[in-house]
C-alpha positions as YAML, in Angstrom:
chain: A
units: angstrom
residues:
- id: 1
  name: UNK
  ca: [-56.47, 33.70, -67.04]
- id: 2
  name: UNK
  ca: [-55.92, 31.09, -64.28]
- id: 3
  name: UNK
  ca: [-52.87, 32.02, -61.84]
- id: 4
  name: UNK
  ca: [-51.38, 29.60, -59.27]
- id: 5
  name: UNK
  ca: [-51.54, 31.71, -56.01]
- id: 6
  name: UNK
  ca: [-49.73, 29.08, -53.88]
- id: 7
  name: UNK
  ca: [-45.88, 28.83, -53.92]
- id: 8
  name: UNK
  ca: [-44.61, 25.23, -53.51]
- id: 9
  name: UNK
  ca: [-43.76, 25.52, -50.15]
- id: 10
  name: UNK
  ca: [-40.50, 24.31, -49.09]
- id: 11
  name: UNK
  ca: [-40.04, 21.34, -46.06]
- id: 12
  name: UNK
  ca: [-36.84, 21.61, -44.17]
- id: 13
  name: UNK
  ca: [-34.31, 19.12, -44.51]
- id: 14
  name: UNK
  ca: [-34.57, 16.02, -42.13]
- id: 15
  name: UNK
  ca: [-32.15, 16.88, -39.01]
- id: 16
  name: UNK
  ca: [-28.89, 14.33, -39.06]
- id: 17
  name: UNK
  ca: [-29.00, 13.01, -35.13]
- id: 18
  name: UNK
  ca: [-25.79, 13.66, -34.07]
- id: 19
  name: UNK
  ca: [-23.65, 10.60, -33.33]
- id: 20
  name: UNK
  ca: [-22.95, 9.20, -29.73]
- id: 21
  name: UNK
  ca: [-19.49, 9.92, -28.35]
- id: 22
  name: UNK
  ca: [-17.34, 6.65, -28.70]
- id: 23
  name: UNK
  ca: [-15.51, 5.07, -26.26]
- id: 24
  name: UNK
  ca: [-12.09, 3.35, -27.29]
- id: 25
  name: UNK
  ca: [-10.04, 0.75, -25.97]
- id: 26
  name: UNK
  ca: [-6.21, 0.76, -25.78]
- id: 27
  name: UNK
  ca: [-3.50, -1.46, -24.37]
- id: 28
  name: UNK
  ca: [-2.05, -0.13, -20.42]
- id: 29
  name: UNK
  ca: [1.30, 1.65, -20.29]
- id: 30
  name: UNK
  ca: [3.06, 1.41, -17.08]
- id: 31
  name: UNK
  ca: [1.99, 5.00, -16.78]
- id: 32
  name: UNK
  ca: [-1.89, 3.58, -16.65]
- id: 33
  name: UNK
  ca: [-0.65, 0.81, -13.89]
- id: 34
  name: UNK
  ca: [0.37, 3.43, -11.11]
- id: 35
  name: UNK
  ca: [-3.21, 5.19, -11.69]
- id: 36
  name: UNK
  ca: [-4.94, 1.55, -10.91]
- id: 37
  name: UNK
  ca: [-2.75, 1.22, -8.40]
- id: 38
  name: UNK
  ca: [-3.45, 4.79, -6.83]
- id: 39
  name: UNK
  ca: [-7.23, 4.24, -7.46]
- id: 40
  name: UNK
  ca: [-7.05, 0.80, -5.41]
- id: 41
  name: UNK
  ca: [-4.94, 2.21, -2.90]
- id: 42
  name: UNK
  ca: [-7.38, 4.82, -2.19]
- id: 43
  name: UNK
  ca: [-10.13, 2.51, -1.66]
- id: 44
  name: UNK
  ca: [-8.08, -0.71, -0.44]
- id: 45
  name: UNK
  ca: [-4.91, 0.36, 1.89]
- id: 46
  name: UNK
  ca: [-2.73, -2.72, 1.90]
- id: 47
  name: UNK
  ca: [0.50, -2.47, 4.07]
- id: 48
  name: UNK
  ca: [2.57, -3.51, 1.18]
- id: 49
  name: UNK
  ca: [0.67, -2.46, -2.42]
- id: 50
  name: UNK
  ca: [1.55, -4.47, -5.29]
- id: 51
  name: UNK
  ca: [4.60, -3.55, -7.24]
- id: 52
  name: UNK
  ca: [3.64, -1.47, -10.74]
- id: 53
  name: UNK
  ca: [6.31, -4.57, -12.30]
- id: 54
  name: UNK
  ca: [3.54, -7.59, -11.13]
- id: 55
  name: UNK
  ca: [0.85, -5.43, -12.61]
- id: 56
  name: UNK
  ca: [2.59, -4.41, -15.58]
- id: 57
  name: UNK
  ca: [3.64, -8.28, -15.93]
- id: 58
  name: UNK
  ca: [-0.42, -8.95, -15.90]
- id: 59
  name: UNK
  ca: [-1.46, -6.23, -18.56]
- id: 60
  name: UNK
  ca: [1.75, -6.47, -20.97]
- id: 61
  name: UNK
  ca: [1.86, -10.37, -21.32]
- id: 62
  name: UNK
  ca: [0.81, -11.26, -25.27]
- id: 63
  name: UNK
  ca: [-1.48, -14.03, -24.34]
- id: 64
  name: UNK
  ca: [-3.15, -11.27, -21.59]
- id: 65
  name: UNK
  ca: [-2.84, -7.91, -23.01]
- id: 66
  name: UNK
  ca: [-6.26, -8.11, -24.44]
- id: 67
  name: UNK
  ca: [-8.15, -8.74, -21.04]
- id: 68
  name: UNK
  ca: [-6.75, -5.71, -19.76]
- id: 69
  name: UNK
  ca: [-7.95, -2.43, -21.16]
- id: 70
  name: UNK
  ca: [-7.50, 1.35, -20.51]
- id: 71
  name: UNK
  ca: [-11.15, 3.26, -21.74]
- id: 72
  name: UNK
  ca: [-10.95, 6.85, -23.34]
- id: 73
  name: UNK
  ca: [-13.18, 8.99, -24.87]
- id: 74
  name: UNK
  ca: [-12.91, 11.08, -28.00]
- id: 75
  name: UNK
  ca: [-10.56, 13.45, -26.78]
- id: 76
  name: UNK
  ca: [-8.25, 11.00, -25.79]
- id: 77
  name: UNK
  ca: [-9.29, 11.96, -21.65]
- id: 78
  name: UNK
  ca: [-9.32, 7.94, -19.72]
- id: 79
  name: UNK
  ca: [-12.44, 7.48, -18.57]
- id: 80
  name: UNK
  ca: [-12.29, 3.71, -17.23]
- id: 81
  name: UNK
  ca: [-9.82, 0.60, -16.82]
- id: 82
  name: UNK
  ca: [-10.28, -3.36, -16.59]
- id: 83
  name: UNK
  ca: [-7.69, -5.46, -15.21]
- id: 84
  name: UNK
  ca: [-7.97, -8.96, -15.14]
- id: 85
  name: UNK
  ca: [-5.61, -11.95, -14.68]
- id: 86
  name: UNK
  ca: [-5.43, -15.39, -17.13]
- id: 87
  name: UNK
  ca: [-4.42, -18.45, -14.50]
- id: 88
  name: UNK
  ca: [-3.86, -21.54, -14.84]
- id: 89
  name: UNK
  ca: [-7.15, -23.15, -12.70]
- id: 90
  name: UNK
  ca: [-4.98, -24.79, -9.89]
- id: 91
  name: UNK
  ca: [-3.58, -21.29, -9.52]
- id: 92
  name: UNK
  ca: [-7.22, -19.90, -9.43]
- id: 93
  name: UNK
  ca: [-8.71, -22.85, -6.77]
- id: 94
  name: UNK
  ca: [-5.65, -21.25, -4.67]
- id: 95
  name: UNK
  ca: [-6.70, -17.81, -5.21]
- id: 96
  name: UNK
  ca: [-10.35, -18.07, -4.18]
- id: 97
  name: UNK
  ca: [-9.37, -20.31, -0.96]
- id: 98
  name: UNK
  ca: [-7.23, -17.74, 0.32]
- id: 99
  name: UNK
  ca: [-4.12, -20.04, -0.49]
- id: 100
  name: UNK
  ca: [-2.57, -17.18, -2.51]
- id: 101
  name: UNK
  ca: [-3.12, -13.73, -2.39]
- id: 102
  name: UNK
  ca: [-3.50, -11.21, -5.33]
- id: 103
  name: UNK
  ca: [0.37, -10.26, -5.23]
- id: 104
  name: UNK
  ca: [1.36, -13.99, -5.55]
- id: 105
  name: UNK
  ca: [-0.22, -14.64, -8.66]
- id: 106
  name: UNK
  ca: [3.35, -14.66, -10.74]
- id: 107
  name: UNK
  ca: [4.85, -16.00, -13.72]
- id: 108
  name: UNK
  ca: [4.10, -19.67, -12.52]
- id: 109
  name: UNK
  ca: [0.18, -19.05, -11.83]
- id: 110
  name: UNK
  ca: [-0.85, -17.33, -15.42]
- id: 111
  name: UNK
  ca: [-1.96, -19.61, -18.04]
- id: 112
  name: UNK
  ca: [0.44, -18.83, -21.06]
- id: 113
  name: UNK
  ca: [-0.59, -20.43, -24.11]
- id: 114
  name: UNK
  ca: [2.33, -20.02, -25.80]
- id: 115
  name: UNK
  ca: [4.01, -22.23, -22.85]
- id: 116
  name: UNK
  ca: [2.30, -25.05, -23.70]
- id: 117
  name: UNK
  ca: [-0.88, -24.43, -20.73]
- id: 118
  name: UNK
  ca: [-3.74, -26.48, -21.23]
- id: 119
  name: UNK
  ca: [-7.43, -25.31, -22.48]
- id: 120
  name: UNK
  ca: [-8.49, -24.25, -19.18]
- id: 121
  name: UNK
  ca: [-7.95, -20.92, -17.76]
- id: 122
  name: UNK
  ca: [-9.98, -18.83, -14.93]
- id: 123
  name: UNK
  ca: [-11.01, -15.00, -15.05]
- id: 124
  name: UNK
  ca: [-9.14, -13.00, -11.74]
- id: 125
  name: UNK
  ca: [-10.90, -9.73, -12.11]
- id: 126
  name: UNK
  ca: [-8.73, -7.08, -10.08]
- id: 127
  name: UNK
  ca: [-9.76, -3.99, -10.83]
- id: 128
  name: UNK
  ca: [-12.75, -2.30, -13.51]
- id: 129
  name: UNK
  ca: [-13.34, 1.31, -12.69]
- id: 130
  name: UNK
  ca: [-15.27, 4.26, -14.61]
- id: 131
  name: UNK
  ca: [-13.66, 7.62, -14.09]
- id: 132
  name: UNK
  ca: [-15.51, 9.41, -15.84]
- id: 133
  name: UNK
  ca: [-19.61, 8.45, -15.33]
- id: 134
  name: UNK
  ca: [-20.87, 11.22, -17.98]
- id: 135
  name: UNK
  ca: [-18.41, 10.14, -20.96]
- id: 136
  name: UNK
  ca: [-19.81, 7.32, -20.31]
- id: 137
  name: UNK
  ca: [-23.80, 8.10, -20.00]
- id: 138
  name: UNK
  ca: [-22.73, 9.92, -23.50]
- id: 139
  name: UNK
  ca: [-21.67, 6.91, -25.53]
- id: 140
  name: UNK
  ca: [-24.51, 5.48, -23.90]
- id: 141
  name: UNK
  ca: [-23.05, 2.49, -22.30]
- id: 142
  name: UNK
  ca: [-21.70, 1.50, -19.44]
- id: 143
  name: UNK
  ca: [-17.99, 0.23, -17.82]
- id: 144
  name: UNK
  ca: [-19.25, -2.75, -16.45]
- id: 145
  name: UNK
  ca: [-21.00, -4.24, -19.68]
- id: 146
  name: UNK
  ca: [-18.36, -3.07, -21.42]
- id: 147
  name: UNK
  ca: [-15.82, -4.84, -19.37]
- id: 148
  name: UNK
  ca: [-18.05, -8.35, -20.30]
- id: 149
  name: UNK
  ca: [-17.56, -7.69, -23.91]
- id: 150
  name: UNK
  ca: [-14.02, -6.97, -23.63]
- id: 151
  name: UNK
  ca: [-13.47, -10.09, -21.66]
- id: 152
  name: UNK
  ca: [-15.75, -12.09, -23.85]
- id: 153
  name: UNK
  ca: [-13.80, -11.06, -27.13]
- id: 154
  name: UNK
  ca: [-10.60, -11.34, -25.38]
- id: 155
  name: UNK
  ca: [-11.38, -15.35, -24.75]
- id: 156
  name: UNK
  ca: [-12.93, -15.18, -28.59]
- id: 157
  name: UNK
  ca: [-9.57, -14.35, -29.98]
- id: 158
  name: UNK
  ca: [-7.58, -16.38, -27.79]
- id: 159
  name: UNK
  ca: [-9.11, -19.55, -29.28]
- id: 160
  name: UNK
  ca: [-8.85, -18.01, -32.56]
- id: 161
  name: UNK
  ca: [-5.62, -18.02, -32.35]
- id: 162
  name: UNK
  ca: [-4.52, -21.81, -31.94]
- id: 163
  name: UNK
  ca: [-6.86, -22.47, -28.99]
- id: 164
  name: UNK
  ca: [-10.21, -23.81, -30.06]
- id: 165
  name: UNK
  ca: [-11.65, -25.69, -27.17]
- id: 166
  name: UNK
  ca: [-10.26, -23.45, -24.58]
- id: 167
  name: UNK
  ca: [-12.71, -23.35, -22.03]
- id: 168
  name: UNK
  ca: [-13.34, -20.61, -19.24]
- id: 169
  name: UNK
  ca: [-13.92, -22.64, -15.91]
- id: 170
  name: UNK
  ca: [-14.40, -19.78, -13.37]
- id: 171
  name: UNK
  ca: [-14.27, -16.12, -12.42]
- id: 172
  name: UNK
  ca: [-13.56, -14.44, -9.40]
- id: 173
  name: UNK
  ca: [-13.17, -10.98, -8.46]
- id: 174
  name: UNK
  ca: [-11.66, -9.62, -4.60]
- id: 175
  name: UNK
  ca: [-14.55, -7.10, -4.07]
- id: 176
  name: UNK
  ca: [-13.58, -4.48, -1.37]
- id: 177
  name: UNK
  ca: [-16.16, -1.38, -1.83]
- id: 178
  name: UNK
  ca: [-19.54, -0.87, -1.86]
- id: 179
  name: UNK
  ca: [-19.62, -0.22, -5.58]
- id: 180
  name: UNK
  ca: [-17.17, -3.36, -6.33]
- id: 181
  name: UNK
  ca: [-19.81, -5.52, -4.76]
- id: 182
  name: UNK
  ca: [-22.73, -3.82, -6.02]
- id: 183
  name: UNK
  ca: [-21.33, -4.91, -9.52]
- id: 184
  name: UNK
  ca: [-19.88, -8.20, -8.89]
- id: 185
  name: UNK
  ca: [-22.82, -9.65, -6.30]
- id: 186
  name: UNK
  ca: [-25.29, -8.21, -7.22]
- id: 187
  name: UNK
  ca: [-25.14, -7.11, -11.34]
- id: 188
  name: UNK
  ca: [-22.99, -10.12, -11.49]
- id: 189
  name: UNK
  ca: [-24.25, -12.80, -9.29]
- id: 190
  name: UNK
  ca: [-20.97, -13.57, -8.10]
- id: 191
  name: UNK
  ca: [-20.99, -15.20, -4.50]
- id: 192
  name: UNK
  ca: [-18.52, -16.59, -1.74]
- id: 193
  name: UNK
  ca: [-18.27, -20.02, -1.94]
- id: 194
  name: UNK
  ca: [-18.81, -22.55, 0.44]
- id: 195
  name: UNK
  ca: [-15.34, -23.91, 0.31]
- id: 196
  name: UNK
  ca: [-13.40, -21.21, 0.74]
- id: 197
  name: UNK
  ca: [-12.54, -19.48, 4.39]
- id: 198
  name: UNK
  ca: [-14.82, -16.51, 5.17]
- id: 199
  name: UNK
  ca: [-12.62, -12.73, 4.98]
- id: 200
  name: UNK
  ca: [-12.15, -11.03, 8.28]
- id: 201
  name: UNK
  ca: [-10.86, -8.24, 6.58]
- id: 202
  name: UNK
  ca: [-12.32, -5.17, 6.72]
- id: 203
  name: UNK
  ca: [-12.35, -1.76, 5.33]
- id: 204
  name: UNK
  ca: [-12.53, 1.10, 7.48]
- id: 205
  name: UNK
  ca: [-14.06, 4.61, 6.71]
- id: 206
  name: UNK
  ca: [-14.45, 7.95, 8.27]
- id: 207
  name: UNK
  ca: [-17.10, 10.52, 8.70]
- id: 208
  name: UNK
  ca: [-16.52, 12.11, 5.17]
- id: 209
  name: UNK
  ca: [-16.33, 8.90, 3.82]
- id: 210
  name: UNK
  ca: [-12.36, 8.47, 3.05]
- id: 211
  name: UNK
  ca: [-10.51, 5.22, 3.60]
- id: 212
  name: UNK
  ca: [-8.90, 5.30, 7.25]
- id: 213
  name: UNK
  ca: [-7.43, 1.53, 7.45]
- id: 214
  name: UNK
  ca: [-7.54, -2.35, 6.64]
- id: 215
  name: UNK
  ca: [-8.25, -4.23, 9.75]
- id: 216
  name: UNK
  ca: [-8.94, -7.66, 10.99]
- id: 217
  name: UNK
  ca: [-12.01, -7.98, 12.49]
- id: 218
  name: UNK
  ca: [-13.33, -11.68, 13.98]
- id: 219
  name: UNK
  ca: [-14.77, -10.75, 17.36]
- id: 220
  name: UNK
  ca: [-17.51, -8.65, 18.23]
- id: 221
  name: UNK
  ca: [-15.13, -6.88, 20.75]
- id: 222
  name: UNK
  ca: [-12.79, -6.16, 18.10]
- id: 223
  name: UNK
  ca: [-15.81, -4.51, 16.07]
- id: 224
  name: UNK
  ca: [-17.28, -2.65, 18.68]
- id: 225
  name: UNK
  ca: [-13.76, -1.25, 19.49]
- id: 226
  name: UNK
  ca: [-14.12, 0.01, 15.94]
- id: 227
  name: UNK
  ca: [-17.21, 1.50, 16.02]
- id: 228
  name: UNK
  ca: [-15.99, 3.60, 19.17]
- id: 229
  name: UNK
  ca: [-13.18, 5.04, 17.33]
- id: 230
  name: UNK
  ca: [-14.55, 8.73, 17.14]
- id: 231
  name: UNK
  ca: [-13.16, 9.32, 13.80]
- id: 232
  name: UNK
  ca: [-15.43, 6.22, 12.33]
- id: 233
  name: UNK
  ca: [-18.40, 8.46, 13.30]
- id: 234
  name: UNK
  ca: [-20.29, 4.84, 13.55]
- id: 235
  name: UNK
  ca: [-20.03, 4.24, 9.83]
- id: 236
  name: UNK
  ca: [-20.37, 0.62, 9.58]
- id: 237
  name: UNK
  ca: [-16.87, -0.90, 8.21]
- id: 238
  name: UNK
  ca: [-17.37, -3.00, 4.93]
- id: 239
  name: UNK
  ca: [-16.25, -6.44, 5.17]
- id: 240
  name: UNK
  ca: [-13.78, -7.82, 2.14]
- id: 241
  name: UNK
  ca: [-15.07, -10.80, 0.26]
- id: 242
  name: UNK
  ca: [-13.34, -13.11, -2.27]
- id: 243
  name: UNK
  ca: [-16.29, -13.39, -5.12]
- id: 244
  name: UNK
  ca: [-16.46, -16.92, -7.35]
- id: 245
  name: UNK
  ca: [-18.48, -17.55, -10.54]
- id: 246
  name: UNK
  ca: [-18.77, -20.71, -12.02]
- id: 247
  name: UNK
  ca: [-19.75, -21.30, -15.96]
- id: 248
  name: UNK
  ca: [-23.17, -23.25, -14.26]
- id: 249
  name: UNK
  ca: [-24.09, -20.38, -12.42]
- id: 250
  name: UNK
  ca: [-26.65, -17.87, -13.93]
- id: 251
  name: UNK
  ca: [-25.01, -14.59, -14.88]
- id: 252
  name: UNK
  ca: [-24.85, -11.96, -17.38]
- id: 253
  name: UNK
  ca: [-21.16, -12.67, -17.31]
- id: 254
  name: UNK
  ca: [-21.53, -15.88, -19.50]
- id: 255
  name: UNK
  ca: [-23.98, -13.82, -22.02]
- id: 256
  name: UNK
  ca: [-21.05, -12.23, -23.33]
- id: 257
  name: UNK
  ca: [-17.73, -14.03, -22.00]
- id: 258
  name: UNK
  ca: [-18.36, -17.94, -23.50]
- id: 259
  name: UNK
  ca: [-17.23, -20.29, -20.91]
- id: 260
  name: UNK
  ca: [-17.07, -23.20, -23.42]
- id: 261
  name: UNK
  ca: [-16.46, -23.09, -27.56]
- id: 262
  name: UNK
  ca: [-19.44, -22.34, -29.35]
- id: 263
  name: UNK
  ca: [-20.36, -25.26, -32.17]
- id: 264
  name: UNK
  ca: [-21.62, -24.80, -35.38]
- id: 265
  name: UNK
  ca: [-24.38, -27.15, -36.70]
- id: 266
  name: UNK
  ca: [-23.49, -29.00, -39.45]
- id: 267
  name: UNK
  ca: [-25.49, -28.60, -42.02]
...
């Protein structure tokens, strides 16, 4: 009599790939403004910060809450923030000339749609900052491209909601670290333009790298006086620089934030 020797042999399951960590997005409580304003302070010493109240008047605004966002990861740790400022594009021309500075963009500069403000508005990008680099490399994405997509939905839903043909006609971004313009220069393609005054601004480091002090710098005396200060350790300071991008420049930025309405084809 024939007998099967062979047992059916048994294949282990597939393995279910575990899912990325996700990062979520949330709306800033003033609690979230004094932690920008810390983390810009730290990098960016001003002699007299911005209030929390002009921040919080940025971030809490309907027509702006969405282009500000706090980042956090599963566990509810924040592991990134975005900032940026709606303005009306006379208010933004101001901005990038050095007409107005950061803490002067009020009430009367932001584009309010509910106010009646045309279809034009400009992107001020103040601060976008990961905290946390390995939640991050987790969910597999990063804060800057994440940023674009906020900003791009953020101008999505604004026309959505009773503004069709707005239309984005500039970004700009005060870049003031070595990372800042690493992003916006370089990843970004953001640039000084040609007619707006050059910054003589510049941040000052020590040895161990920490912030020492904002200072004017427009003669080589003045910078060479600098560079002597023994606590500089000759650590080159990092000029400040007022960063512009228009919708017909070449950037990433307009891949995902949509400068003008996109039109369906008729069919």
């Amino acid at each position: 009599m024939y007998r099967n020797q062979y047992q059916p042999v048994q294949l282990p399951e597939p393995a279910t790939a575990a899912a990325e960590p996700v990062i979520a997005s949330r709306a800033f409580t003033l609690h979230d403004v004094q932690s920008v304003l810390e983390q810009e302070a730290a990098i960016f010493p001003l002699a007299s910060p911005l209030p929390a109240a002009t921040v919080h008047r940025w971030v809490s605004q309907p027509q702006h809450a969405q282009f500000s966002r706090v980042y956090q990861s599963g566990d509810g740790r924040v592991v990134g923030n975005l900032v940026a400022v709606c303005l009306k594009p006379a208010a933004w021309h101001a901005l990038r000339r050095g007409e107005l500075a950061e803490g002067d963009l009020l009430a009367d500069q932001l584009w309010d749609a509910a106010a009646g403000d045309g279809d034009e508005l400009a992107i001020h990008v103040y601060h976008v900052e990961s905290t946390d680099r390995a939640a991050w490399r987790a969910a597999g994405e990063t804060v800057r491209d994440r940023a674009l997509r906020d900003l791009g939905d953020a101008v999505t839903a604004a026309r959505a909601n009773g503004r069709p043909g707005l239309r984005v006609v500039g970004m700009s971004a005060l870049a003031v670290s070595q990372s800042g313009i690493q992003l916006c220069a370089n990843m970004w393609n953001m640039y000084e333009a040609g007619d707006a005054p050059r910054s003589s601004d510049y941040v000052v480091t020590g040895a161990d790298g920490r912030v020492l002090a904002l200072r004017t710098i427009a003669t080589q005396a003045e910078m060479a006086a600098v560079l002597a200060d023994p606590r500089v350790c000759g650590r080159v300071p990092l000029r400040t620089r007022m960063l512009t991008l228009l919708p017909s420049d070449p950037s990433i930025v307009w891949t995902h934030v949509a400068a003008r309405p996109r039109l369906c084809a008729r069919l």
